Coordinates of N, CA, C and O in Angstrom, one line a residue:
R20 N 71.4 116.5 -181.8 CA 71.5 115.8 -180.4 C 72.1 116.6 -179.4 O 73.2 117.2 -179.7
E21 N 71.6 116.6 -178.2 CA 72.4 117.2 -177.1 C 73.1 116.1 -176.4 O 72.7 115.1 -176.1
S22 N 74.4 116.5 -176.1 CA 75.3 115.4 -175.6 C 74.9 114.9 -174.2 O 75.1 113.8 -173.8
S23 N 74.2 115.8 -173.4 CA 73.7 115.5 -172.1 C 72.4 114.7 -172.0 O 71.9 114.2 -171.1
W24 N 71.8 114.6 -173.2 CA 70.5 113.9 -173.3 C 70.6 112.5 -173.1 O 71.3 111.7 -173.7
R25 N 69.9 111.9 -172.1 CA 69.9 110.4 -171.8 C 69.1 109.6 -172.7 O 69.4 108.5 -173.1
G26 N 68.0 110.2 -173.0 CA 67.1 109.6 -174.1 C 66.5 108.2 -173.7 O 66.1 107.3 -174.6
R27 N 66.3 107.9 -172.4 CA 65.8 106.6 -172.0 C 64.4 106.4 -172.4 O 63.9 105.4 -172.5
N28 N 63.7 107.5 -172.5 CA 62.2 107.5 -172.8 C 61.9 108.0 -174.1 O 60.6 108.2 -174.4
D29 N 62.8 107.8 -175.0 CA 62.5 108.4 -176.4 C 61.3 107.5 -177.1 O 60.4 108.2 -177.8
G30 N 61.4 106.2 -176.9 CA 60.3 105.3 -177.5 C 59.0 105.7 -176.9 O 58.0 105.7 -177.6
R31 N 58.9 105.9 -175.6 CA 57.8 106.3 -175.0 C 57.1 107.6 -175.5 O 55.9 107.7 -175.9
N32 N 58.0 108.6 -175.5 CA 57.7 109.9 -175.8 C 57.2 110.0 -177.3 O 56.2 110.6 -177.7
L33 N 57.9 109.3 -178.2 CA 57.5 109.2 -179.7 C 56.2 108.6 -179.8 O 55.4 109.0 -180.6
A34 N 56.0 107.5 -179.2 CA 54.7 106.7 -179.2 C 53.5 107.6 -178.7 O 52.5 107.6 -179.3
F35 N 53.7 108.3 -177.6 CA 52.7 109.1 -177.1 C 52.4 110.3 -178.1 O 51.1 110.5 -178.3
A36 N 53.4 110.9 -178.6 CA 53.2 112.0 -179.6 C 52.4 111.6 -180.8 O 51.5 112.2 -181.2
D37 N 52.9 110.4 -181.3 CA 52.2 109.9 -182.5 C 50.8 109.4 -182.1 O 49.9 109.6 -183.0
L38 N 50.5 108.9 -180.9 CA 49.2 108.6 -180.7 C 48.3 109.8 -180.6 O 47.2 109.9 -181.2
L39 N 48.7 110.9 -180.0 CA 47.9 112.1 -180.0 C 47.7 112.7 -181.4 O 46.6 113.0 -181.7
W40 N 48.8 112.7 -182.2 CA 48.6 113.3 -183.5 C 47.8 112.5 -184.4 O 47.1 113.0 -185.3
S41 N 47.8 111.1 -184.3 CA 47.0 110.3 -185.1 C 45.5 110.1 -184.7 O 44.7 109.5 -185.5
S42 N 45.3 110.3 -183.4 CA 44.0 110.0 -182.9 C 43.1 111.3 -182.6 O 41.9 111.1 -182.5
G43 N 43.8 112.4 -182.2 CA 43.1 113.6 -181.8 C 42.7 113.4 -180.3 O 41.8 114.2 -179.8
L44 N 43.2 112.5 -179.6 CA 42.9 112.3 -178.3 C 43.4 113.5 -177.4 O 44.5 114.2 -177.7
R45 N 42.7 113.9 -176.3 CA 43.1 114.9 -175.4 C 44.1 114.2 -174.5 O 44.4 113.0 -174.4
L46 N 44.9 115.1 -173.8 CA 46.0 114.6 -173.0 C 45.6 113.7 -172.0 O 46.2 112.6 -171.7
R47 N 44.5 113.9 -171.2 CA 44.0 113.1 -170.1 C 43.5 111.6 -170.7 O 43.7 110.6 -170.3
E48 N 42.9 111.7 -171.9 CA 42.4 110.6 -172.5 C 43.5 109.5 -173.0 O 43.4 108.4 -172.7
A49 N 44.6 110.1 -173.6 CA 45.7 109.3 -174.1 C 46.6 108.9 -172.8 O 47.1 107.9 -172.8
G50 N 46.7 109.8 -171.9 CA 47.6 109.7 -170.8 C 47.1 108.7 -169.8 O 48.0 108.4 -168.9
T51 N 45.9 108.2 -169.8 CA 45.4 107.3 -168.9 C 44.9 106.0 -169.5 O 44.3 105.1 -168.8
L52 N 45.3 105.8 -170.8 CA 44.9 104.5 -171.4 C 45.6 103.3 -170.8 O 46.7 103.4 -170.1
L53 N 44.8 102.2 -170.6 CA 45.4 100.9 -170.1 C 45.9 100.2 -171.3 O 45.4 100.3 -172.4
V54 N 46.9 99.4 -171.1 CA 47.4 98.5 -172.1 C 46.4 97.7 -172.8 O 46.2 97.5 -174.0
S55 N 45.5 97.1 -172.0 CA 44.3 96.3 -172.5 C 43.3 97.1 -173.3 O 42.5 96.5 -174.0
E56 N 43.4 98.5 -173.3 CA 42.4 99.2 -174.0 C 43.0 99.5 -175.5 O 42.2 100.1 -176.4
L57 N 44.2 99.1 -175.7 CA 44.7 99.4 -177.1 C 44.0 98.4 -178.1 O 43.7 97.3 -177.7
P58 N 43.7 98.9 -179.3 CA 43.0 98.0 -180.2 C 43.9 96.9 -180.6 O 45.2 97.2 -180.7
Q59 N 43.5 95.8 -181.1 CA 44.2 94.7 -181.6 C 44.9 95.0 -182.9 O 44.3 95.7 -183.7
P60 N 46.2 94.8 -183.1 CA 46.9 95.1 -184.3 C 46.2 94.4 -185.5 O 45.6 93.3 -185.3
D61 N 46.2 95.0 -186.7 CA 45.6 94.4 -187.9 C 46.5 94.9 -189.1 O 46.6 96.1 -189.3
T62 N 47.2 93.9 -189.6 CA 48.1 94.2 -190.7 C 47.5 94.8 -191.9 O 48.1 95.5 -192.7
N63 N 46.2 94.6 -192.0 CA 45.5 95.1 -193.2 C 44.8 96.5 -193.1 O 44.4 97.2 -194.0
A64 N 44.8 97.0 -191.8 CA 44.1 98.2 -191.5 C 45.0 99.3 -191.4 O 46.2 99.2 -190.9
R65 N 44.6 100.5 -191.9 CA 45.4 101.8 -191.8 C 45.1 102.5 -190.4 O 45.8 103.2 -189.9
Y66 N 43.8 102.3 -190.1 CA 43.4 102.9 -188.8 C 42.6 101.9 -188.1 O 41.9 101.0 -188.5
L67 N 42.7 102.1 -186.6 CA 42.1 101.0 -185.7 C 41.2 101.7 -184.7 O 41.6 102.9 -184.4
R68 N 40.2 101.1 -184.3 CA 39.2 101.8 -183.4 C 39.3 101.3 -182.1 O 39.6 100.1 -181.8
A69 N 39.3 102.3 -181.1 CA 39.3 101.9 -179.7 C 38.4 102.8 -179.0 O 37.5 103.5 -179.7
R70 N 38.3 102.8 -177.7 CA 37.3 103.5 -176.8 C 38.0 104.3 -175.7 O 38.9 103.8 -175.1
V71 N 37.5 105.5 -175.5 CA 37.8 106.3 -174.4 C 36.7 106.2 -173.3 O 35.5 106.4 -173.6
G72 N 37.1 106.0 -172.0 CA 36.1 105.8 -170.9 C 35.4 107.2 -170.7 O 36.1 108.2 -170.7
D73 N 34.2 107.0 -170.1 CA 33.5 108.3 -169.6 C 34.2 109.1 -168.7 O 34.3 110.4 -168.8
A74 N 34.9 108.4 -167.7 CA 35.5 109.1 -166.5 C 36.7 109.9 -166.9 O 37.2 110.8 -166.2
V75 N 37.3 109.6 -168.0 CA 38.5 110.3 -168.4 C 38.2 111.1 -169.7 O 39.2 111.9 -170.0
A76 N 37.2 111.0 -170.3 CA 36.9 111.9 -171.4 C 36.3 113.1 -171.1 O 35.8 113.3 -169.9
K77 N 36.3 114.1 -172.0 CA 35.7 115.4 -171.8 C 34.2 115.2 -172.2 O 33.9 114.9 -173.4
G78 N 33.3 115.3 -171.3 CA 31.9 115.0 -171.6 C 31.5 113.5 -171.4 O 31.5 113.2 -170.3
R79 N 31.6 112.7 -172.4 CA 31.3 111.2 -172.1 C 32.2 110.5 -173.0 O 32.9 111.0 -174.0
G80 N 32.3 109.2 -172.8 CA 33.2 108.3 -173.4 C 32.8 108.2 -175.0 O 31.7 108.5 -175.4
R81 N 33.7 107.9 -175.7 CA 33.5 107.7 -177.2 C 34.5 106.8 -177.8 O 35.5 106.5 -177.3
D82 N 34.2 106.4 -179.1 CA 35.1 105.5 -179.8 C 36.0 106.6 -180.5 O 35.8 107.8 -180.8
F83 N 37.3 106.2 -180.7 CA 38.2 107.0 -181.4 C 39.0 106.1 -182.4 O 39.0 104.9 -182.3
W84 N 39.7 106.8 -183.3 CA 40.4 106.0 -184.3 C 42.0 106.5 -184.2 O 42.3 107.5 -183.9
M85 N 42.8 105.5 -184.3 CA 44.2 105.8 -184.3 C 45.0 105.0 -185.5 O 44.5 104.1 -185.9
A86 N 46.0 105.6 -186.0 CA 46.7 105.2 -187.1 C 47.4 103.8 -186.7 O 47.9 103.6 -185.6
A87 N 47.4 102.8 -187.6 CA 48.0 101.5 -187.4 C 49.5 101.7 -187.1 O 50.1 100.9 -186.2
D88 N 50.1 102.8 -187.8 CA 51.6 103.0 -187.5 C 51.7 103.4 -186.0 O 52.7 103.0 -185.3
A89 N 50.9 104.2 -185.5 CA 51.0 104.6 -184.0 C 50.7 103.4 -183.2 O 51.5 103.4 -182.2
R90 N 50.0 102.5 -183.5 CA 49.8 101.3 -182.8 C 51.0 100.5 -182.7 O 51.3 100.0 -181.7
R91 N 51.8 100.4 -183.9 CA 52.9 99.7 -183.9 C 53.9 100.3 -183.0 O 54.7 99.6 -182.3
E92 N 54.1 101.6 -183.0 CA 55.1 102.3 -182.1 C 54.8 102.2 -180.7 O 55.5 101.9 -179.8
L93 N 53.4 102.0 -180.4 CA 53.0 101.7 -178.9 C 53.4 100.3 -178.6 O 53.9 100.1 -177.5
E94 N 53.2 99.5 -179.5 CA 53.7 98.1 -179.3 C 55.2 97.9 -179.1 O 55.6 97.2 -178.2
A95 N 56.0 98.7 -179.9 CA 57.4 98.6 -179.7 C 57.7 99.3 -178.3 O 58.7 98.8 -177.6
Y96 N 57.0 100.3 -178.0 CA 57.3 100.9 -176.6 C 57.0 100.0 -175.5 O 57.8 99.6 -174.5
V97 N 56.0 99.2 -175.4 CA 55.6 98.3 -174.5 C 56.6 97.1 -174.4 O 56.9 96.7 -173.4
A98 N 57.2 96.7 -175.5 CA 58.1 95.6 -175.6 C 59.6 96.1 -175.2 O 60.3 95.3 -174.9
S99 N 59.7 97.3 -175.2 CA 61.2 97.8 -174.9 C 61.3 98.8 -173.7 O 61.5 98.3 -172.7
T100 N 61.0 100.0 -173.9 CA 61.2 101.0 -172.8 C 60.2 100.7 -171.6 O 60.7 100.7 -170.4
R101 N 59.0 100.4 -171.9 CA 58.1 100.0 -170.8 C 58.5 98.8 -170.1 O 58.5 98.7 -168.9
A102 N 58.9 97.7 -170.9 CA 59.4 96.5 -170.3 C 60.6 96.6 -169.3 O 60.6 96.0 -168.3
A103 N 61.5 97.5 -169.8 CA 62.6 97.8 -169.1 C 62.2 98.4 -167.7 O 62.8 98.2 -166.6
A104 N 61.4 99.5 -167.8 CA 61.0 100.1 -166.5 C 60.3 99.3 -165.5 O 60.5 99.3 -164.4
V105 N 59.4 98.4 -166.1 CA 58.8 97.4 -165.3 C 59.8 96.3 -164.6 O 59.7 96.2 -163.4
S106 N 60.7 95.9 -165.3 CA 61.8 95.1 -164.9 C 62.6 95.7 -163.7 O 62.9 95.1 -162.7
R107 N 62.9 97.0 -164.0 CA 63.7 97.8 -162.9 C 62.8 97.8 -161.6 O 63.3 97.6 -160.5
A108 N 61.5 98.2 -161.9 CA 60.7 98.4 -160.7 C 60.5 97.1 -159.9 O 60.5 97.1 -158.6
R109 N 60.4 95.9 -160.6 CA 60.3 94.7 -160.0 C 61.5 94.4 -159.1 O 61.4 93.9 -157.9
R110 N 62.8 94.6 -159.8 CA 64.0 94.3 -159.1 C 64.1 95.2 -157.8 O 64.6 94.7 -156.8
E111 N 63.7 96.3 -157.8 CA 63.7 97.3 -156.6 C 62.6 97.2 -155.8 O 62.5 98.0 -154.8
G112 N 61.6 96.3 -156.0 CA 60.6 96.0 -155.1 C 59.5 97.1 -155.1 O 58.7 97.2 -154.0
R113 N 59.4 97.9 -156.1 CA 58.4 99.0 -156.1 C 56.9 98.7 -156.0 O 56.1 99.4 -155.5
Y114 N 56.6 97.5 -156.5 CA 55.2 97.2 -156.7 C 54.7 96.4 -155.5 O 53.5 96.3 -155.2
Q115 N 55.5 95.8 -154.7 CA 55.1 94.8 -153.6 C 54.2 95.5 -152.6 O 53.3 95.1 -152.2
D116 N 54.7 96.6 -152.0 CA 54.0 97.1 -150.8 C 53.4 98.5 -151.2 O 53.1 99.3 -150.3
L117 N 53.1 98.6 -152.5 CA 52.4 99.9 -152.8 C 51.0 100.0 -152.4 O 50.2 99.1 -152.5
P118 N 50.8 101.0 -151.4 CA 49.4 101.1 -150.9 C 48.3 101.4 -151.9 O 48.5 102.1 -152.8
G119 N 47.2 100.8 -151.6 CA 45.9 101.0 -152.5 C 45.9 100.5 -153.8 O 45.0 100.7 -154.6
K120 N 46.9 99.6 -154.0 CA 46.7 99.0 -155.4 C 45.6 98.0 -155.5 O 45.2 97.4 -154.6
L121 N 45.2 97.9 -156.8 CA 44.1 96.9 -157.0 C 44.6 96.0 -158.1 O 45.1 96.4 -159.1
L122 N 44.4 94.7 -158.0 CA 44.8 93.7 -158.9 C 43.7 93.3 -159.7 O 42.6 93.0 -159.4
V123 N 43.9 93.3 -161.1 CA 42.9 92.9 -162.1 C 43.0 91.4 -162.2 O 44.0 90.9 -162.4
V124 N 41.8 90.7 -161.7 CA 41.8 89.3 -161.7 C 40.9 88.7 -162.9 O 40.9 87.5 -163.0
G125 N 40.3 89.6 -163.5 CA 39.5 89.1 -164.7 C 39.0 90.3 -165.5 O 39.0 91.4 -165.0
R126 N 38.5 90.1 -166.8 CA 38.1 91.2 -167.5 C 37.3 90.6 -168.7 O 37.5 89.6 -169.1
D127 N 36.4 91.4 -169.1 CA 35.7 91.2 -170.5 C 35.8 92.5 -171.3 O 36.6 93.4 -170.8
R128 N 35.0 92.8 -172.1 CA 35.2 93.9 -173.1 C 35.0 95.2 -172.4 O 35.7 96.2 -172.6
T129 N 34.1 95.3 -171.4 CA 33.8 96.6 -170.9 C 34.0 96.7 -169.3 O 33.8 97.7 -168.7
R130 N 34.3 95.5 -168.7 CA 34.4 95.5 -167.2 C 35.7 94.7 -166.7 O 36.2 93.9 -167.5
L131 N 36.1 95.1 -165.6 CA 37.2 94.5 -164.9 C 36.8 93.9 -163.6 O 35.8 94.5 -162.9
Q132 N 37.2 92.8 -163.2 CA 37.2 92.1 -161.9 C 38.4 92.5 -161.1 O 39.5 92.1 -161.6
V133 N 38.3 93.2 -160.0 CA 39.5 93.8 -159.2 C 39.3 93.3 -157.8 O 38.2 93.1 -157.2
R134 N 40.5 93.2 -157.1 CA 40.5 92.9 -155.7 C 41.7 93.7 -155.1 O 42.5 94.0 -155.9
G135 N 41.7 94.0 -153.9 CA 42.9 94.6 -153.1 C 44.0 93.6 -153.2 O 43.9 92.6 -153.7
S136 N 45.1 94.0 -152.6 CA 46.4 93.4 -152.8 C 46.4 92.1 -151.9 O 47.3 91.1 -152.1
A137 N 45.5 91.9 -151.0 CA 45.6 90.7 -150.1 C 44.8 89.6 -150.9 O 43.6 89.9 -151.3
A138 N 45.3 88.4 -150.8 CA 44.5 87.3 -151.5 C 43.2 87.0 -151.1 O 42.3 86.6 -151.8
D139 N 42.8 87.4 -149.9 CA 41.5 87.2 -149.3 C 40.6 88.3 -149.5 O 39.4 88.4 -149.0
D140 N 41.1 89.5 -150.1 CA 40.2 90.7 -150.3 C 39.1 90.3 -151.3 O 39.3 89.5 -152.2
P141 N 37.9 90.9 -151.1 CA 36.8 90.6 -152.1 C 37.1 91.0 -153.4 O 37.6 92.1 -153.6
V142 N 36.5 90.3 -154.3 CA 36.5 90.7 -155.8 C 35.3 91.5 -156.1 O 34.2 91.1 -155.8
T143 N 35.6 92.6 -156.7 CA 34.3 93.5 -157.2 C 34.5 93.7 -158.7 O 35.6 93.6 -159.3
T144 N 33.4 94.0 -159.4 CA 33.4 94.3 -160.7 C 33.3 95.9 -160.9 O 32.4 96.5 -160.2
V145 N 34.1 96.4 -161.9 CA 34.0 97.8 -162.2 C 33.9 97.9 -163.7 O 34.5 97.2 -164.5
T146 N 33.3 99.0 -164.1 CA 33.2 99.3 -165.6 C 34.3 100.2 -166.0 O 34.7 101.1 -165.3
L147 N 35.0 99.7 -167.0 CA 36.1 100.5 -167.6 C 35.8 101.9 -167.8 O 36.6 102.9 -167.3
G148 N 34.7 102.2 -168.2 CA 34.3 103.7 -168.6 C 34.2 104.5 -167.2 O 34.4 105.7 -167.3
Q149 N 34.0 103.9 -166.1 CA 33.9 104.6 -164.9 C 35.2 104.8 -164.0 O 35.2 105.5 -163.1
L150 N 36.3 104.3 -164.7 CA 37.5 104.4 -164.0 C 38.2 105.8 -164.3 O 38.5 106.0 -165.4
D151 N 38.3 106.6 -163.3 CA 39.0 107.9 -163.5 C 40.5 107.7 -163.5 O 41.1 106.7 -163.4
A152 N 41.4 108.8 -163.7 CA 42.8 108.7 -163.8 C 43.4 108.2 -162.5 O 44.3 107.3 -162.6
R153 N 42.8 108.5 -161.4 CA 43.4 108.0 -160.1 C 43.2 106.6 -160.0 O 44.0 105.8 -159.7
D154 N 41.9 106.0 -160.3 CA 41.6 104.5 -160.2 C 42.4 103.7 -161.3 O 43.0 102.7 -160.9
R155 N 42.7 104.4 -162.4 CA 43.6 103.5 -163.4 C 45.0 103.4 -162.9 O 45.6 102.4 -163.2
A156 N 45.5 104.5 -162.3 CA 46.9 104.4 -161.7 C 47.1 103.3 -160.7 O 48.2 102.9 -160.4
R157 N 46.0 102.9 -160.1 CA 46.0 101.9 -158.9 C 45.9 100.4 -159.5 O 46.0 99.5 -158.8
L158 N 45.6 100.3 -160.8 CA 45.4 99.0 -161.4 C 46.7 98.3 -161.7 O 47.5 98.9 -162.4
F159 N 46.8 97.0 -161.3 CA 47.9 96.2 -161.5 C 47.5 94.8 -162.1 O 46.5 94.4 -161.8
I160 N 48.4 94.3 -163.0 CA 48.0 92.9 -163.4 C 49.3 91.9 -163.0 O 50.3 92.5 -162.8
E161 N 48.9 90.7 -162.8 CA 49.9 89.7 -162.3 C 50.3 89.0 -163.7 O 49.4 88.3 -164.3
G162 N 51.5 89.3 -164.2 CA 52.0 88.6 -165.3 C 52.9 87.3 -165.0 O 53.1 87.1 -163.8
P163 N 53.3 86.7 -166.0 CA 54.2 85.5 -165.7 C 55.4 85.8 -164.9 O 56.0 85.0 -164.1
D164 N 55.9 87.1 -165.0 CA 57.1 87.5 -164.3 C 56.9 88.3 -163.0 O 57.8 88.9 -162.4
G165 N 55.6 88.6 -162.7 CA 55.2 89.3 -161.5 C 54.2 90.5 -161.9 O 53.7 90.5 -163.0
L166 N 54.0 91.3 -160.9 CA 53.1 92.4 -161.0 C 53.7 93.5 -162.0 O 54.8 93.7 -162.2
E167 N 52.7 94.2 -162.6 CA 53.0 95.4 -163.4 C 51.8 96.2 -163.5 O 50.7 95.8 -163.4
P168 N 52.0 97.5 -163.8 CA 50.8 98.5 -163.8 C 50.0 98.1 -165.1 O 50.5 97.7 -166.1
A169 N 48.7 98.3 -164.9 CA 47.9 98.2 -166.1 C 47.9 99.4 -167.0 O 47.5 99.2 -168.2
M170 N 48.3 100.5 -166.5 CA 48.3 101.7 -167.4 C 49.4 101.5 -168.3 O 50.4 101.0 -168.1
L171 N 49.3 102.2 -169.5 CA 50.1 102.1 -170.7 C 51.4 102.9 -170.4 O 52.5 102.4 -170.6
F172 N 51.3 104.1 -170.0 CA 52.4 105.1 -170.0 C 53.0 105.1 -168.6 O 52.3 105.4 -167.6
L173 N 54.3 104.6 -168.4 CA 55.0 104.5 -167.1 C 56.1 105.7 -167.2 O 56.7 105.9 -168.2
G174 N 56.5 106.1 -165.9 CA 57.7 106.9 -165.8 C 58.9 105.9 -165.7 O 58.8 104.7 -165.7
E175 N 60.1 106.5 -165.6 CA 61.4 105.7 -165.4 C 61.3 104.8 -164.1 O 61.9 103.8 -164.1
S176 N 60.5 105.2 -163.1 CA 60.4 104.4 -162.0 C 59.6 103.1 -162.2 O 59.6 102.3 -161.4
G177 N 58.9 103.0 -163.3 CA 58.1 101.8 -163.6 C 56.6 102.0 -163.0 O 55.8 101.2 -163.1
L178 N 56.4 103.1 -162.4 CA 55.0 103.4 -161.9 C 54.2 104.3 -162.9 O 54.8 105.0 -163.9
P179 N 52.9 104.2 -162.9 CA 52.2 104.9 -163.9 C 52.5 106.4 -163.9 O 52.6 107.0 -162.8
M180 N 52.5 107.0 -165.1 CA 52.8 108.4 -165.2 C 51.5 109.2 -165.0 O 50.5 108.8 -165.5
H181 N 51.5 110.2 -164.3 CA 50.4 111.1 -164.1 C 50.4 111.8 -165.4 O 51.3 112.4 -166.0
Y182 N 49.1 111.9 -166.1 CA 49.0 112.4 -167.3 C 49.3 113.9 -167.5 O 49.8 114.3 -168.5
E183 N 49.2 114.6 -166.3 CA 49.7 116.0 -166.4 C 51.1 116.1 -166.7 O 51.7 117.2 -167.0
S184 N 51.9 115.1 -166.3 CA 53.4 115.1 -166.4 C 53.8 115.3 -167.9 O 55.0 115.7 -168.3
W185 N 52.9 114.9 -168.8 CA 53.3 115.1 -170.3 C 53.5 116.7 -170.6 O 54.3 116.9 -171.5
E186 N 52.9 117.5 -169.9 CA 53.1 119.0 -170.2 C 54.6 119.2 -170.0 O 55.3 120.0 -170.8
A187 N 55.2 118.7 -168.9 CA 56.6 118.9 -168.7 C 57.6 118.3 -169.6 O 58.6 118.7 -170.0
V188 N 57.1 117.1 -170.0 CA 57.9 116.3 -171.1 C 58.0 117.1 -172.3 O 59.1 117.4 -172.9
F189 N 56.9 117.7 -172.9 CA 56.8 118.5 -174.0 C 57.7 119.8 -173.8 O 58.3 120.3 -174.7
A190 N 57.4 120.4 -172.6 CA 58.1 121.7 -172.3 C 59.6 121.5 -172.4 O 60.4 122.4 -172.9
G191 N 60.1 120.4 -171.8 CA 61.5 120.1 -171.8 C 62.1 119.8 -173.2 O 63.2 120.4 -173.5
A192 N 61.3 119.2 -174.0 CA 61.7 119.0 -175.3 C 61.8 120.3 -176.2 O 62.7 120.6 -176.9
S193 N 60.7 121.0 -176.0 CA 60.8 122.4 -176.6 C 62.0 123.3 -176.1 O 62.6 124.1 -176.9
H194 N 62.2 123.3 -174.9 CA 63.4 123.9 -174.3 C 64.7 123.5 -174.9 O 65.6 124.4 -175.3
R195 N 64.9 122.2 -175.0 CA 66.1 121.8 -175.7 C 66.2 122.2 -177.0 O 67.4 122.6 -177.6
C196 N 65.1 122.2 -177.7 CA 65.2 122.6 -179.2 C 65.6 124.1 -179.3 O 66.5 124.4 -180.1
T197 N 65.0 124.9 -178.4 CA 65.4 126.4 -178.3 C 66.9 126.4 -178.0 O 67.6 127.3 -178.7
R198 N 67.3 125.7 -177.0 CA 68.7 125.9 -176.6 C 69.7 125.4 -177.7 O 70.8 126.0 -177.9
L199 N 69.3 124.6 -178.6 CA 70.1 124.0 -179.7 C 69.9 124.8 -181.0 O 70.4 124.4 -182.0
G200 N 69.0 125.8 -180.9 CA 68.8 126.6 -182.1 C 67.8 126.0 -183.2 O 67.8 126.5 -184.3
V201 N 67.1 125.1 -182.7 CA 66.0 124.4 -183.6 C 64.6 125.1 -183.3 O 64.2 125.1 -182.2
P202 N 64.1 125.7 -184.4 CA 62.8 126.5 -184.1 C 61.6 125.7 -184.0 O 60.7 125.8 -184.8
V203 N 61.5 124.8 -183.0 CA 60.4 124.0 -182.8 C 59.9 124.1 -181.3 O 60.8 124.0 -180.4
S204 N 58.6 124.2 -181.2 CA 58.1 124.2 -179.8 C 56.7 123.7 -179.9 O 56.0 123.8 -180.9
C205 N 56.3 122.8 -179.0 CA 55.1 122.1 -179.1 C 54.6 121.7 -177.7 O 55.4 121.5 -176.7
Y206 N 53.3 121.7 -177.5 CA 52.8 121.3 -176.3 C 51.7 120.2 -176.6 O 51.3 120.1 -177.9
P207 N 51.3 119.3 -175.8 CA 50.4 118.2 -176.1 C 49.0 118.6 -176.9 O 48.8 117.9 -178.0
H208 N 48.4 119.5 -176.5 CA 47.1 119.9 -177.2 C 47.4 120.4 -178.6 O 46.4 120.3 -179.5
M209 N 48.6 120.9 -178.9 CA 48.9 121.1 -180.4 C 48.7 120.1 -181.3 O 48.4 120.1 -182.4
L210 N 49.0 118.9 -180.7 CA 48.9 117.6 -181.6 C 47.4 117.3 -181.9 O 47.1 116.7 -183.0
R211 N 46.6 117.6 -180.9 CA 45.1 117.3 -181.2 C 44.7 118.3 -182.2 O 43.9 118.0 -183.1
H212 N 45.1 119.7 -182.2 CA 44.8 120.6 -183.2 C 45.4 120.2 -184.6 O 44.8 120.5 -185.5
S213 N 46.6 119.6 -184.5 CA 47.3 119.2 -185.9 C 46.4 118.1 -186.5 O 46.2 118.0 -187.7
F214 N 46.0 117.2 -185.6 CA 45.1 116.0 -186.1 C 43.8 116.6 -186.8 O 43.5 116.2 -187.8
A215 N 43.2 117.6 -186.0 CA 42.0 118.2 -186.5 C 42.2 118.9 -187.8 O 41.4 118.8 -188.7

């Protein structure tokens, strides 16, 4: 351990790395997942099936499998680190006047009903597969305690993380390892290769 390491996002980073390693997802595919796109937990299954949308996949959308253990780590991240980031962002009013946000007001298996942030904005239906990374970052849901992003991975600010930011997270971890004499270096796409 490095004494200056804050470690506030350890749960998030571990969950993301295990998601990549157990599923073979590409950086953009995993980094733009919505919480609602995670497969339902199943205590009897070792692997769970989910879907990557066309607009964030390389080529076209497809089903993928993730380890049930990775799904449990994602669940722990959502309940702890992510919940704390959302709570901080709500207290600091980060979600209230965010320009361009879209509120999810309904959903089925493949589509979302969304509207702008004003209550009288029209409701439109969008297909999950057609939402690109930018669209996904604009999606918010209204929970019992207030607004929160629909995207799974958030920064410390409580706002959706740009999927490209994972490169810096991995580079920072590799740099810390080098500084501490630990011969480990990794970047996100290596985990896809390791899965393969």
